[in-house]
Amino acid sequence: MTRRPLQALLFDMDGTLVDTERLWWEAVERVTAGLGRTLDADDQREVLGRPVEHTADWLASLTGASAAGIAAELHREFADRVRDGVEPRPGAVALLDALARDGIPTALVTASPRAVADTVLEALGAERFAVSVTADDTERTKPAPDPYLAACHALGVDPAGCVAVEDTPTGVASAEAAGCAVLAVPSLAPIEPAPGRTVLASLEEVTPERLRALLPCELRVMSWNLWLGGSMVDDHRAKQLKAVLETGADVVGLQETGGTAAQELAEALGWHHDRAGENLGVISRYPITARFGDPDVGFYGAAGVRVRVAPGCEVDVWTAHLHYTPYGPYESAFDGLPAAELIAHEEVRLAQMRDTLRRIDESAADGVPLVLVGDFNCPSHLDWPDVEWPVTKAAEEAGLRDSYREAHPDPVRDPGHTWSPIHPLHEDGSGRPEPQDRIDYVLHRGLAVLDSRTVVVGSPSAWPEVAGNDWPSDHAAVVTTFAVPQRP
């Protein structure tokens, strides 16, 4: 199992490192009482984790008093309480010391104003923090992601490699929107566990090792059409193994397996595998805990597995192969068909995609992310500005995202062609250029894309002189690296 390295710890201040959340609540209670109102539990979302200005505006809307006057009173009441002394939360100082010993940088990220933050930093030791971001330092504060993004930028780190420690739902929302893993240690308001979010009762339970374990697992998924099992190329099985190893793939969804490829590749790698019919298979370095779809699926269709990447890290991986004819790029390039006719001719593939999505929904489990790979034999609506290709559109409407286009949003600069590295010219001998297009995909739901690329080994010779190619396929493969959140 591979995890992202822990690059930094990002700490909320009030209620997380120091017991100021209670002081803030008391300050708001005092000001609210002066306005002829009392606070109750329903008011927490407008008070806890919120900047002074937000709470002042909220109280002004309820009472008709001046928001500026309320804000000034809140500042005074809270500052008086902070100056009287703040107490570190249990375990906070010990955790900061442990992080310093391990050389892990820390940042303070708070919705409090700079004057209050500096008072607390002085009490805790400003030298403990490489960076501090306050409500005065960003245009938007929590629950917007801006404060955490600003801290990561100042530290020169990736949010996906950081853990944010928070005590309120507002702060959690900010950190998660920035892309951080979250450790929630609630002070007054309850917080529920969620994927990518761990909830503990106290910082006393936290160590650097435990924080490292909160970062997402990394999973590298490959989609590959083996081209009739690879049989058109000499020594194809050894070349397939070499390609899988060189990509560093953890899971490979296969099409055109020639019946035995999944089992033979898995046995040679010491991996797990699933075979579905004569055409589809999945191989995985991680255990397969469930199998989905028709095990006797025909040449076209889909099949899936559930992979246990680590305790708390599971992913469903489906592989699909859709019918190859009629082929839209030929109809566009050679026959000049307009968009409406191209779309109308996608009915067979669209029905196959809808059947695949139905099967996926039937096997899905709450909190388990999904990857759907495959040779769809059709372009993407994300690549063609004038054609809303319905197959990829249906997948998008079902909540699946195209990992390659997430990593490479510009289809002109990064076309990502997968058909075909061995067909520069059309097979009919006419000398017409073969339409090059992106027809192989790694789609996902519930994951974060770290990287995605197409893969071809060497410089394959063109058809029909392919027997000696190092790349034993007529398709490029697609390889995407995901961050997989742990389930609570």
Short mmCIF file of C-alpha atoms in Angstrom, two decimals:
data_model
loop_
_atom_site.label_atom_id
_atom_site.label_comp_id
_atom_site.label_asym_id
_atom_site.label_seq_id
_atom_site.Cartn_x
_atom_site.Cartn_y
_atom_site.Cartn_z
CA MET A 1 0.00 0.00 0.00
CA THR A 2 1.22 3.48 -0.89
CA ARG A 3 0.20 6.59 0.98
CA ARG A 4 0.93 10.18 0.18
CA PRO A 5 3.76 11.53 2.36
CA LEU A 6 2.65 13.87 5.14
CA GLN A 7 3.82 17.33 4.04
CA ALA A 8 2.36 19.56 6.76
CA LEU A 9 -0.12 19.88 9.64
CA LEU A 10 -2.59 22.76 9.45
CA PHE A 11 -4.17 23.67 12.79
CA ASP A 12 -7.29 25.63 13.50
CA MET A 13 -6.83 27.75 16.61
CA ASP A 14 -10.03 28.43 18.55
CA GLY A 15 -11.25 25.28 20.25
CA THR A 16 -8.61 23.13 18.57
CA LEU A 17 -5.24 24.21 19.95
CA VAL A 18 -6.51 26.49 22.69
CA ASP A 19 -9.74 26.58 24.62
CA THR A 20 -10.99 29.80 23.04
CA GLU A 21 -14.13 28.38 21.49
CA ARG A 22 -15.70 28.49 24.93
CA LEU A 23 -14.40 32.05 25.39
CA TRP A 24 -15.88 33.07 22.03
CA TRP A 25 -19.24 31.53 22.91
CA GLU A 26 -19.21 33.36 26.23
CA ALA A 27 -18.36 36.65 24.49
CA VAL A 28 -21.23 36.20 22.03
CA GLU A 29 -23.57 35.25 24.88
CA ARG A 30 -22.65 38.45 26.71
CA VAL A 31 -23.21 40.68 23.68
CA THR A 32 -26.39 38.84 22.70
CA ALA A 33 -27.81 39.25 26.21
CA GLY A 34 -27.21 42.98 25.94
CA LEU A 35 -29.34 42.94 22.81
CA GLY A 36 -32.20 41.27 24.65
CA ARG A 37 -31.68 37.77 23.25
CA THR A 38 -30.27 34.46 24.49
CA LEU A 39 -28.28 31.83 22.61
CA ASP A 40 -29.26 28.19 22.28
CA ALA A 41 -27.82 25.10 20.54
CA ASP A 42 -29.46 26.01 17.22
CA ASP A 43 -27.32 29.15 17.11
CA GLN A 44 -24.01 27.28 17.07
CA ARG A 45 -23.75 27.20 13.27
CA GLU A 46 -23.82 31.01 13.20
CA VAL A 47 -21.26 31.40 16.00
CA LEU A 48 -18.75 28.55 16.19
CA GLY A 49 -15.95 28.68 13.66
CA ARG A 50 -17.33 31.90 12.18
CA PRO A 51 -15.52 35.22 11.84
CA VAL A 52 -16.64 38.14 13.98
CA GLU A 53 -18.23 39.90 11.00
CA HIS A 54 -20.45 36.95 10.16
CA THR A 55 -21.80 36.64 13.70
CA ALA A 56 -22.22 40.42 13.96
CA ASP A 57 -24.22 40.52 10.70
CA TRP A 58 -26.37 37.62 11.92
CA LEU A 59 -27.14 39.30 15.26
CA ALA A 60 -27.84 42.59 13.49
CA SER A 61 -30.38 40.86 11.24
CA LEU A 62 -32.15 39.47 14.32
CA THR A 63 -32.10 42.57 16.48
CA GLY A 64 -31.90 45.55 14.17
CA ALA A 65 -28.78 46.82 15.94
CA SER A 66 -25.74 48.11 14.05
CA ALA A 67 -23.55 45.29 12.71
CA ALA A 68 -20.46 47.49 13.09
CA GLY A 69 -21.33 48.22 16.71
CA ILE A 70 -21.98 44.56 17.47
CA ALA A 71 -18.65 43.58 15.85
CA ALA A 72 -16.79 46.10 17.99
CA GLU A 73 -18.44 44.75 21.14
CA LEU A 74 -17.63 41.15 20.15
CA HIS A 75 -13.98 42.07 19.54
CA ARG A 76 -13.73 43.72 22.96
CA GLU A 77 -15.44 40.94 24.87
CA PHE A 78 -13.41 38.20 23.21
CA ALA A 79 -10.07 40.04 23.45
CA ASP A 80 -10.63 40.66 27.18
CA ARG A 81 -11.15 36.94 27.74
CA VAL A 82 -8.11 35.98 25.64
CA ARG A 83 -5.88 38.45 27.54
CA ASP A 84 -6.99 36.90 30.81
CA GLY A 85 -5.24 33.76 29.64
CA VAL A 86 -5.89 30.84 27.31
CA GLU A 87 -5.41 27.19 28.11
CA PRO A 88 -3.98 24.80 25.49
CA ARG A 89 -6.33 21.94 24.66
CA PRO A 90 -5.28 18.58 26.13
CA GLY A 91 -2.50 17.05 24.06
CA ALA A 92 -1.92 20.15 21.90
CA VAL A 93 1.55 21.08 23.15
CA ALA A 94 2.76 17.49 23.17
CA LEU A 95 1.58 17.02 19.58
CA LEU A 96 3.29 20.23 18.43
CA ASP A 97 6.52 19.07 20.07
CA ALA A 98 6.29 15.66 18.40
CA LEU A 99 5.73 17.23 14.99
CA ALA A 100 8.75 19.49 15.52
CA ARG A 101 10.90 16.47 16.40
CA ASP A 102 9.80 14.75 13.16
CA GLY A 103 10.47 17.87 11.10
CA ILE A 104 6.86 18.21 9.96
CA PRO A 105 5.98 21.88 9.33
CA THR A 106 2.86 23.34 10.92
CA ALA A 107 0.60 26.27 10.14
CA LEU A 108 -2.04 28.10 12.15
CA VAL A 109 -5.22 28.68 10.12
CA THR A 110 -7.89 30.63 11.95
CA ALA A 111 -11.02 32.70 11.33
CA SER A 112 -10.00 34.99 14.20
CA PRO A 113 -8.45 38.40 13.46
CA ARG A 114 -4.68 38.86 13.44
CA ALA A 115 -4.63 40.65 16.81
CA VAL A 116 -6.22 37.68 18.57
CA ALA A 117 -4.13 35.11 16.70
CA ASP A 118 -0.89 36.88 17.61
CA THR A 119 -1.87 36.86 21.30
CA VAL A 120 -2.47 33.10 21.13
CA LEU A 121 0.72 32.52 19.13
CA GLU A 122 2.69 34.31 21.83
CA ALA A 123 1.16 32.03 24.46
CA LEU A 124 1.84 28.84 22.47
CA GLY A 125 5.18 29.91 21.05
CA ALA A 126 5.11 31.56 17.64
CA GLU A 127 8.26 29.64 16.67
CA ARG A 128 6.19 26.45 16.60
CA PHE A 129 4.42 27.60 13.41
CA ALA A 130 6.04 28.23 10.05
CA VAL A 131 2.96 30.11 8.79
CA SER A 132 -0.15 31.71 10.25
CA VAL A 133 -3.26 32.69 8.27
CA THR A 134 -6.00 34.77 9.90
CA ALA A 135 -9.30 36.34 8.91
CA ASP A 136 -7.34 39.46 7.92
CA ASP A 137 -5.19 37.60 5.40
CA THR A 138 -7.68 36.28 2.83
CA GLU A 139 -10.63 37.83 1.04
CA ARG A 140 -12.86 34.98 2.20
CA THR A 141 -12.49 33.03 5.41
CA LYS A 142 -13.97 29.74 6.61
CA PRO A 143 -16.05 27.89 5.40
CA ALA A 144 -14.44 28.94 2.10
CA PRO A 145 -11.25 27.02 1.27
CA ASP A 146 -9.17 30.20 0.94
CA PRO A 147 -7.43 30.15 4.36
CA TYR A 148 -6.21 26.58 3.96
CA LEU A 149 -5.18 27.14 0.36
CA ALA A 150 -3.25 30.24 1.43
CA ALA A 151 -1.43 28.29 4.16
CA CYS A 152 -0.50 25.51 1.73
CA HIS A 153 0.74 28.05 -0.81
CA ALA A 154 2.87 29.78 1.84
CA LEU A 155 4.34 26.45 2.92
CA GLY A 156 4.86 25.29 -0.66
CA VAL A 157 2.89 22.06 -0.11
CA ASP A 158 0.05 20.22 -1.81
CA PRO A 159 -3.26 20.28 0.15
CA ALA A 160 -3.71 16.58 -0.66
CA GLY A 161 -0.54 15.89 1.35
CA CYS A 162 -1.73 17.79 4.43
CA VAL A 163 -3.90 17.04 7.44
CA ALA A 164 -6.04 19.84 8.83
CA VAL A 165 -7.08 19.67 12.48
CA GLU A 166 -10.44 21.30 13.18
CA ASP A 167 -13.11 21.43 15.88
CA THR A 168 -16.18 22.87 14.08
CA PRO A 169 -18.26 21.91 11.04
CA THR A 170 -17.43 25.29 9.51
CA GLY A 171 -13.70 24.67 9.75
CA VAL A 172 -14.07 21.11 8.49
CA ALA A 173 -15.94 22.38 5.44
CA SER A 174 -13.13 24.85 4.73
CA ALA A 175 -10.37 22.27 4.99
CA GLU A 176 -12.21 19.66 2.94
CA ALA A 177 -13.00 22.19 0.22
CA ALA A 178 -9.26 22.92 0.02
CA GLY A 179 -8.54 19.21 -0.52
CA CYS A 180 -6.99 18.36 2.86
CA ALA A 181 -7.53 15.25 4.91
CA VAL A 182 -9.27 16.25 8.13
CA LEU A 183 -8.88 15.27 11.75
CA ALA A 184 -11.87 16.62 13.67
CA VAL A 185 -11.65 17.01 17.44
CA PRO A 186 -15.04 18.56 18.30
CA SER A 187 -15.20 21.10 21.11
CA LEU A 188 -18.84 22.22 21.37
CA ALA A 189 -20.60 21.28 18.13
CA PRO A 190 -20.74 17.58 17.10
CA ILE A 191 -19.02 16.44 13.87
CA GLU A 192 -19.82 13.21 12.05
CA PRO A 193 -17.14 10.96 10.49
CA ALA A 194 -17.02 10.89 6.68
CA PRO A 195 -14.70 9.64 3.93
CA GLY A 196 -11.42 11.51 4.29
CA ARG A 197 -12.43 12.72 7.77
CA THR A 198 -11.51 11.14 11.11
CA VAL A 199 -13.16 12.20 14.36
CA LEU A 200 -11.38 11.78 17.72
CA ALA A 201 -12.28 12.94 21.20
CA SER A 202 -8.94 14.55 22.02
CA LEU A 203 -5.53 15.49 20.65
CA GLU A 204 -4.09 13.32 23.41
CA GLU A 205 -4.82 10.34 21.14
CA VAL A 206 -2.84 11.79 18.20
CA THR A 207 0.74 11.02 17.13
CA PRO A 208 2.62 11.86 13.92
CA GLU A 209 2.29 8.21 12.92
CA ARG A 210 -1.46 8.33 13.33
CA LEU A 211 -1.62 11.54 11.32
CA ARG A 212 0.32 9.94 8.47
CA ALA A 213 -2.23 7.15 8.41
CA LEU A 214 -5.02 9.69 7.77
CA LEU A 215 -3.71 10.59 4.34
CA PRO A 216 -5.39 8.86 1.43
CA CYS A 217 -4.11 5.69 -0.15
CA GLU A 218 -2.86 6.02 -3.70
CA LEU A 219 -4.26 3.69 -6.34
CA ARG A 220 -2.99 3.51 -9.93
CA VAL A 221 -5.58 2.13 -12.35
CA MET A 222 -4.89 1.12 -15.94
CA SER A 223 -7.33 0.52 -18.80
CA TRP A 224 -5.98 -1.63 -21.60
CA ASN A 225 -7.40 -3.32 -24.67
CA LEU A 226 -5.03 -6.24 -25.26
CA TRP A 227 -6.02 -6.64 -28.95
CA LEU A 228 -7.25 -10.22 -29.24
CA GLY A 229 -5.22 -11.17 -26.20
CA GLY A 230 -2.06 -9.75 -27.78
CA SER A 231 -1.79 -12.59 -30.26
CA MET A 232 -0.85 -10.34 -33.19
CA VAL A 233 2.54 -9.58 -31.61
CA ASP A 234 5.41 -11.99 -30.93
CA ASP A 235 6.10 -12.85 -27.27
CA HIS A 236 3.06 -10.80 -26.35
CA ARG A 237 2.58 -12.09 -22.80
CA ALA A 238 6.09 -11.09 -21.70
CA LYS A 239 5.59 -7.69 -23.33
CA GLN A 240 2.26 -7.25 -21.54
CA LEU A 241 3.87 -8.05 -18.21
CA LYS A 242 6.68 -5.59 -18.89
CA ALA A 243 4.19 -2.84 -19.73
CA VAL A 244 2.14 -3.40 -16.57
CA LEU A 245 5.24 -3.34 -14.39
CA GLU A 246 6.65 -0.22 -16.06
CA THR A 247 3.43 1.75 -15.52
CA GLY A 248 3.40 0.88 -11.81
CA ALA A 249 -0.29 -0.03 -12.11
CA ASP A 250 -2.04 -1.50 -9.08
CA VAL A 251 -5.21 -2.58 -10.88
CA VAL A 252 -5.69 -3.19 -14.61
CA GLY A 253 -9.07 -3.42 -16.31
CA LEU A 254 -8.63 -5.51 -19.45
CA GLN A 255 -10.59 -5.86 -22.67
CA GLU A 256 -10.05 -8.39 -25.48
CA THR A 257 -8.32 -10.80 -23.13
CA GLY A 258 -8.46 -13.77 -25.47
CA GLY A 259 -9.96 -15.80 -22.62
CA THR A 260 -6.89 -16.51 -20.49
CA ALA A 261 -4.89 -13.28 -20.33
CA ALA A 262 -6.19 -12.07 -16.97
CA GLN A 263 -5.38 -15.35 -15.23
CA GLU A 264 -1.97 -15.76 -16.87
CA LEU A 265 -0.89 -12.18 -16.19
CA ALA A 266 -2.07 -12.36 -12.57
CA GLU A 267 -0.29 -15.65 -11.95
CA ALA A 268 2.95 -14.30 -13.42
CA LEU A 269 2.71 -11.16 -11.27
CA GLY A 270 1.54 -12.94 -8.12
CA TRP A 271 -1.64 -10.84 -8.24
CA HIS A 272 -5.37 -11.47 -7.88
CA HIS A 273 -7.67 -11.66 -10.89
CA ASP A 274 -11.23 -11.93 -12.16
CA ARG A 275 -12.23 -13.32 -15.53
CA ALA A 276 -15.58 -12.51 -17.14
CA GLY A 277 -16.39 -14.38 -20.33
CA GLU A 278 -13.83 -14.56 -23.12
CA ASN A 279 -13.14 -10.85 -23.35
CA LEU A 280 -13.04 -9.06 -20.00
CA GLY A 281 -10.89 -9.30 -16.90
CA VAL A 282 -9.39 -7.42 -13.97
CA ILE A 283 -5.99 -8.03 -12.39
CA SER A 284 -5.08 -6.48 -9.04
CA ARG A 285 -2.11 -6.43 -6.71
CA TYR A 286 -4.68 -6.01 -3.90
CA PRO A 287 -7.20 -8.62 -2.78
CA ILE A 288 -10.48 -8.88 -4.68
CA THR A 289 -13.29 -9.17 -2.12
CA ALA A 290 -16.34 -9.23 -4.40
CA ARG A 291 -17.19 -9.83 -8.05
CA PHE A 292 -20.00 -8.13 -9.98
CA GLY A 293 -21.81 -8.56 -13.25
CA ASP A 294 -22.39 -11.60 -15.45
CA PRO A 295 -19.37 -13.96 -15.22
CA ASP A 296 -20.31 -15.30 -18.68
CA VAL A 297 -20.65 -11.87 -20.30
CA GLY A 298 -20.31 -11.85 -24.08
CA PHE A 299 -17.67 -10.12 -26.17
CA TYR A 300 -19.29 -6.77 -25.35
CA GLY A 301 -20.46 -5.79 -21.88
CA ALA A 302 -19.00 -5.06 -18.46
CA ALA A 303 -17.81 -6.74 -15.28
CA GLY A 304 -16.52 -5.46 -11.96
CA VAL A 305 -14.72 -6.28 -8.73
CA ARG A 306 -14.27 -4.73 -5.30
CA VAL A 307 -10.63 -4.27 -4.32
CA ARG A 308 -9.41 -3.84 -0.73
CA VAL A 309 -6.50 -1.45 -1.02
CA ALA A 310 -6.02 -1.35 2.76
CA PRO A 311 -8.19 -1.54 5.88
CA GLY A 312 -10.67 1.26 5.36
CA CYS A 313 -9.72 1.66 1.66
CA GLU A 314 -11.98 -0.17 -0.79
CA VAL A 315 -12.71 0.63 -4.43
CA ASP A 316 -15.05 -0.88 -7.02
CA VAL A 317 -13.32 -1.30 -10.41
CA TRP A 318 -15.37 -2.12 -13.52
CA THR A 319 -14.11 -2.83 -17.02
CA ALA A 320 -16.29 -2.39 -20.10
CA HIS A 321 -16.05 -3.09 -23.82
CA LEU A 322 -18.67 -1.49 -26.07
CA HIS A 323 -19.53 -2.40 -29.67
CA TYR A 324 -17.17 -1.11 -32.34
CA THR A 325 -19.63 -0.39 -35.14
CA PRO A 326 -20.83 1.95 -36.51
CA TYR A 327 -17.72 3.95 -35.64
CA GLY A 328 -18.47 7.65 -35.26
CA PRO A 329 -15.05 9.09 -36.24
CA TYR A 330 -15.23 7.19 -39.56
CA GLU A 331 -18.74 8.44 -40.20
CA SER A 332 -17.61 11.98 -39.45
CA ALA A 333 -14.28 11.97 -41.32
CA PHE A 334 -15.13 9.73 -44.27
CA ASP A 335 -18.91 10.12 -44.69
CA GLY A 336 -19.35 13.69 -43.47
CA LEU A 337 -22.34 12.88 -41.28
CA PRO A 338 -23.68 15.77 -39.19
CA ALA A 339 -23.78 15.73 -35.39
CA ALA A 340 -27.43 14.65 -35.15
CA GLU A 341 -26.82 11.52 -37.25
CA LEU A 342 -23.61 10.67 -35.43
CA ILE A 343 -25.48 10.83 -32.13
CA ALA A 344 -28.38 8.76 -33.49
CA HIS A 345 -25.97 6.01 -34.52
CA GLU A 346 -24.72 5.59 -30.94
CA GLU A 347 -27.87 3.71 -29.86
CA VAL A 348 -26.21 0.29 -29.43
CA ARG A 349 -23.28 1.62 -27.39
CA LEU A 350 -25.58 3.89 -25.39
CA ALA A 351 -27.76 0.92 -24.45
CA GLN A 352 -24.64 -1.01 -23.40
CA MET A 353 -23.43 1.92 -21.29
CA ARG A 354 -26.82 2.29 -19.63
CA ASP A 355 -26.85 -1.42 -18.82
CA THR A 356 -23.35 -1.06 -17.34
CA LEU A 357 -24.41 1.91 -15.22
CA ARG A 358 -27.46 -0.02 -14.01
CA ARG A 359 -25.30 -2.96 -12.93
CA ILE A 360 -22.88 -0.61 -11.21
CA ASP A 361 -25.69 1.01 -9.24
CA GLU A 362 -27.03 -2.41 -8.19
CA SER A 363 -23.66 -3.44 -6.74
CA ALA A 364 -22.61 -0.09 -5.26
CA ALA A 365 -22.05 0.29 -1.52
CA ASP A 366 -22.22 3.50 0.48
CA GLY A 367 -18.84 5.17 0.77
CA VAL A 368 -17.08 2.86 -1.70
CA PRO A 369 -15.60 4.84 -4.63
CA LEU A 370 -15.98 3.63 -8.19
CA VAL A 371 -13.69 3.36 -11.22
CA LEU A 372 -15.07 2.42 -14.64
CA VAL A 373 -12.45 1.74 -17.31
CA GLY A 374 -12.81 0.51 -20.81
CA ASP A 375 -12.72 0.66 -24.57
CA PHE A 376 -15.96 2.49 -25.34
CA ASN A 377 -15.29 2.63 -29.10
CA CYS A 378 -16.58 6.19 -29.22
CA PRO A 379 -15.19 9.68 -28.66
CA SER A 380 -16.00 11.93 -25.71
CA HIS A 381 -18.34 14.91 -25.63
CA LEU A 382 -15.53 16.63 -23.71
CA ASP A 383 -13.27 16.44 -26.79
CA TRP A 384 -15.59 17.29 -29.68
CA PRO A 385 -17.03 20.81 -29.40
CA ASP A 386 -19.82 20.12 -31.93
CA VAL A 387 -20.94 16.60 -30.97
CA GLU A 388 -22.55 15.66 -27.65
CA TRP A 389 -21.47 12.02 -27.83
CA PRO A 390 -24.18 10.32 -25.74
CA VAL A 391 -22.18 7.41 -24.26
CA THR A 392 -19.73 9.54 -22.32
CA LYS A 393 -22.52 12.02 -21.60
CA ALA A 394 -24.58 9.25 -19.96
CA ALA A 395 -21.64 8.32 -17.75
CA GLU A 396 -21.19 11.95 -16.74
CA GLU A 397 -24.90 12.29 -15.92
CA ALA A 398 -24.51 9.23 -13.67
CA GLY A 399 -21.90 11.14 -11.67
CA LEU A 400 -18.75 9.69 -13.26
CA ARG A 401 -15.86 12.01 -14.04
CA ASP A 402 -13.30 11.58 -16.80
CA SER A 403 -9.93 11.31 -15.05
CA TYR A 404 -7.84 12.12 -18.10
CA ARG A 405 -9.79 15.30 -18.82
CA GLU A 406 -9.58 16.31 -15.16
CA ALA A 407 -5.80 16.10 -15.39
CA HIS A 408 -5.67 17.57 -18.93
CA PRO A 409 -8.64 19.90 -19.43
CA ASP A 410 -7.59 21.21 -22.87
CA PRO A 411 -8.38 18.63 -25.60
CA VAL A 412 -6.48 20.63 -28.22
CA ARG A 413 -3.25 20.79 -26.24
CA ASP A 414 -3.62 17.27 -24.77
CA PRO A 415 -5.78 15.17 -27.10
CA GLY A 416 -4.96 11.91 -25.30
CA HIS A 417 -5.51 9.74 -28.37
CA THR A 418 -5.73 6.02 -27.71
CA TRP A 419 -6.80 4.92 -31.21
CA SER A 420 -4.49 4.06 -32.74
CA PRO A 421 -0.72 3.89 -32.28
CA ILE A 422 -0.37 1.38 -35.15
CA HIS A 423 -2.86 2.88 -37.62
CA PRO A 424 -1.62 6.18 -39.06
CA LEU A 425 -3.50 5.27 -42.27
CA HIS A 426 -6.88 3.65 -42.77
CA GLU A 427 -6.77 -0.13 -43.30
CA ASP A 428 -8.60 -0.07 -46.65
CA GLY A 429 -5.46 0.86 -48.61
CA SER A 430 -6.87 4.19 -49.73
CA GLY A 431 -4.07 6.15 -48.09
CA ARG A 432 -6.55 8.18 -46.10
CA PRO A 433 -5.33 9.22 -42.64
CA GLU A 434 -6.85 7.17 -39.85
CA PRO A 435 -8.91 9.40 -37.53
CA GLN A 436 -7.01 9.55 -34.27
CA ASP A 437 -9.22 9.79 -31.20
CA ARG A 438 -9.63 9.13 -27.49
CA ILE A 439 -11.87 6.09 -27.10
CA ASP A 440 -10.37 4.42 -23.98
CA TYR A 441 -11.24 5.81 -20.57
CA VAL A 442 -10.69 5.74 -16.83
CA LEU A 443 -13.82 7.26 -15.27
CA HIS A 444 -14.43 7.58 -11.55
CA ARG A 445 -16.77 8.63 -8.77
CA GLY A 446 -15.66 9.52 -5.23
CA LEU A 447 -11.90 9.78 -5.82
CA ALA A 448 -9.33 12.52 -6.36
CA VAL A 449 -7.21 12.47 -9.52
CA LEU A 450 -3.51 12.94 -8.89
CA ASP A 451 -2.29 12.20 -12.42
CA SER A 452 -3.51 10.64 -15.67
CA ARG A 453 -1.66 9.76 -18.86
CA THR A 454 -1.78 7.60 -21.97
CA VAL A 455 0.88 4.93 -22.36
CA VAL A 456 2.54 3.29 -25.37
CA VAL A 457 5.88 1.49 -25.03
CA GLY A 458 8.43 2.19 -27.72
CA SER A 459 7.57 3.35 -31.24
CA PRO A 460 5.28 0.70 -32.71
CA SER A 461 5.51 -0.10 -36.40
CA ALA A 462 2.37 0.47 -38.44
CA TRP A 463 -0.05 -2.24 -39.46
CA PRO A 464 0.51 -4.85 -40.80
CA GLU A 465 4.19 -5.00 -39.80
CA VAL A 466 3.40 -5.36 -36.10
CA ALA A 467 4.77 -8.75 -35.02
CA GLY A 468 8.01 -7.29 -33.65
CA ASN A 469 6.45 -4.33 -31.81
CA ASP A 470 7.35 -3.82 -28.17
CA TRP A 471 3.79 -2.59 -27.62
CA PRO A 472 1.49 -5.61 -28.02
CA SER A 473 -1.76 -3.72 -28.70
CA ASP A 474 -3.50 -1.54 -31.26
CA HIS A 475 -4.72 0.80 -28.50
CA ALA A 476 -2.80 3.08 -26.16
CA ALA A 477 -3.48 2.36 -22.49
CA VAL A 478 -4.73 4.94 -20.00
CA VAL A 479 -3.19 5.08 -16.51
CA THR A 480 -4.64 7.24 -13.73
CA THR A 481 -3.34 7.67 -10.19
CA PHE A 482 -6.05 8.34 -7.60
CA ALA A 483 -6.11 9.33 -3.98
CA VAL A 484 -8.51 7.00 -2.15
CA PRO A 485 -10.04 8.39 1.05
CA GLN A 486 -10.32 6.08 4.03
CA ARG A 487 -13.81 5.24 5.20
CA PRO A 488 -14.55 6.23 8.80
#
